[in-house]
Amino acid sequence: MSGKNDGTSQSTRALLRLRELILSGEFAAGTRMSELPLVERLGVSRTPLRLALATLEHEGLLELLPGGGYAVRELSYSDVGDAIQLRGVLEGTAVRLAAERGASRRELSAMRALIERMEVEVHSEDYESFVRYMDLNERFHAALVAAAHSPVLARAVEGMVALPFAGASAFVLAEAAS
């Protein structure tokens, strides 16, 4: 394995570890995220680190600084709670619309297959299984929204991932931490 897989693995590792460090309070709100110390600390190269930083900015954990670079965003408990509740409302609406509009057998089979694969991965205790579980979970949530056949709802859910802790994998990480 080389090239793309190594980069993807490094990016995923950097993202997970950096998210964990931020959520654990290792970096206080307002802390500037300096690349070189993070490259050393996380054991990844600059490109995967930059991808992780951009992803965390998109999720709302980091903010882009005017002169470039990132800093840890200050979040309140109500921000987190609101983001989680709003994502739940939107996905609940997706389920309702999928049921009312008649999700196809193909869509339902695809979601069942994802659930079955997640069931296998969730009982494995290695890092690779956790990464596979997160990918399957993201795909399941996307399939659920797609089954609603609502471009308006899909755009609203897409916008939610920009809010702190509102992505499907954020829920998984919260569960893994407890």
PDB file of N, CA and C in Angstrom, residues 33-46 49-50 53:
ATOM      1  N   MET A  33      -3.534  27.059  15.759  1.00  0.00           N
ATOM      2  CA  MET A  33      -3.091  25.719  15.409  1.00  0.00           C
ATOM      3  C   MET A  33      -1.874  25.832  14.488  1.00  0.00           C
ATOM      4  N   SER A  34      -0.692  25.765  15.057  1.00  0.00           N
ATOM      5  CA  SER A  34       0.554  25.893  14.300  1.00  0.00           C
ATOM      6  C   SER A  34       0.907  24.568  13.642  1.00  0.00           C
ATOM      7  N   GLU A  35       1.172  24.634  12.347  1.00  0.00           N
ATOM      8  CA  GLU A  35       1.395  23.416  11.565  1.00  0.00           C
ATOM      9  C   GLU A  35       2.578  22.575  12.024  1.00  0.00           C
ATOM     10  N   LEU A  36       3.747  23.169  12.167  1.00  0.00           N
ATOM     11  CA  LEU A  36       4.939  22.373  12.464  1.00  0.00           C
ATOM     12  C   LEU A  36       4.826  21.572  13.763  1.00  0.00           C
ATOM     13  N   PRO A  37       4.407  22.179  14.866  1.00  0.00           N
ATOM     14  CA  PRO A  37       4.240  21.372  16.082  1.00  0.00           C
ATOM     15  C   PRO A  37       3.187  20.270  15.915  1.00  0.00           C
ATOM     16  N   LEU A  38       2.135  20.558  15.155  1.00  0.00           N
ATOM     17  CA  LEU A  38       1.093  19.550  14.947  1.00  0.00           C
ATOM     18  C   LEU A  38       1.584  18.404  14.067  1.00  0.00           C
ATOM     19  N   VAL A  39       2.382  18.715  13.054  1.00  0.00           N
ATOM     20  CA  VAL A  39       2.971  17.681  12.200  1.00  0.00           C
ATOM     21  C   VAL A  39       3.792  16.721  13.054  1.00  0.00           C
ATOM     22  N   GLU A  40       4.601  17.283  13.942  1.00  0.00           N
ATOM     23  CA  GLU A  40       5.425  16.444  14.825  1.00  0.00           C
ATOM     24  C   GLU A  40       4.570  15.651  15.802  1.00  0.00           C
ATOM     25  N   ARG A  41       3.620  16.315  16.414  1.00  0.00           N
ATOM     26  CA  ARG A  41       2.805  15.667  17.438  1.00  0.00           C
ATOM     27  C   ARG A  41       1.950  14.540  16.870  1.00  0.00           C
ATOM     28  N   LEU A  42       1.398  14.763  15.678  1.00  0.00           N
ATOM     29  CA  LEU A  42       0.490  13.778  15.082  1.00  0.00           C
ATOM     30  C   LEU A  42       1.216  12.745  14.220  1.00  0.00           C
ATOM     31  N   GLY A  43       2.447  13.015  13.863  1.00  0.00           N
ATOM     32  CA  GLY A  43       3.211  12.076  13.049  1.00  0.00           C
ATOM     33  C   GLY A  43       2.701  11.958  11.629  1.00  0.00           C
ATOM     34  N   VAL A  44       2.239  13.073  11.067  1.00  0.00           N
ATOM     35  CA  VAL A  44       1.749  13.096   9.689  1.00  0.00           C
ATOM     36  C   VAL A  44       2.472  14.204   8.936  1.00  0.00           C
ATOM     37  N   SER A  45       2.378  14.177   7.622  1.00  0.00           N
ATOM     38  CA  SER A  45       2.990  15.240   6.837  1.00  0.00           C
ATOM     39  C   SER A  45       2.046  16.442   6.759  1.00  0.00           C
ATOM     40  N   ARG A  46       2.529  17.516   6.156  1.00  0.00           N
ATOM     41  CA  ARG A  46       1.765  18.773   6.130  1.00  0.00           C
ATOM     42  C   ARG A  46       0.449  18.680   5.351  1.00  0.00           C
ATOM     43  N   LEU A  49      -2.302  17.060   7.301  1.00  0.00           N
ATOM     44  CA  LEU A  49      -2.647  17.960   8.408  1.00  0.00           C
ATOM     45  C   LEU A  49      -3.505  19.111   7.901  1.00  0.00           C
ATOM     46  N   ARG A  50      -3.129  19.685   6.786  1.00  0.00           N
ATOM     47  CA  ARG A  50      -3.903  20.805   6.223  1.00  0.00           C
ATOM     48  C   ARG A  50      -5.320  20.365   5.860  1.00  0.00           C
ATOM     49  N   LEU A  53      -7.203  20.129   9.136  1.00  0.00           N
ATOM     50  CA  LEU A  53      -7.531  21.467   9.643  1.00  0.00           C
ATOM     51  C   LEU A  53      -8.710  22.071   8.871  1.00  0.00           C
TER      52      LEU A  53
END
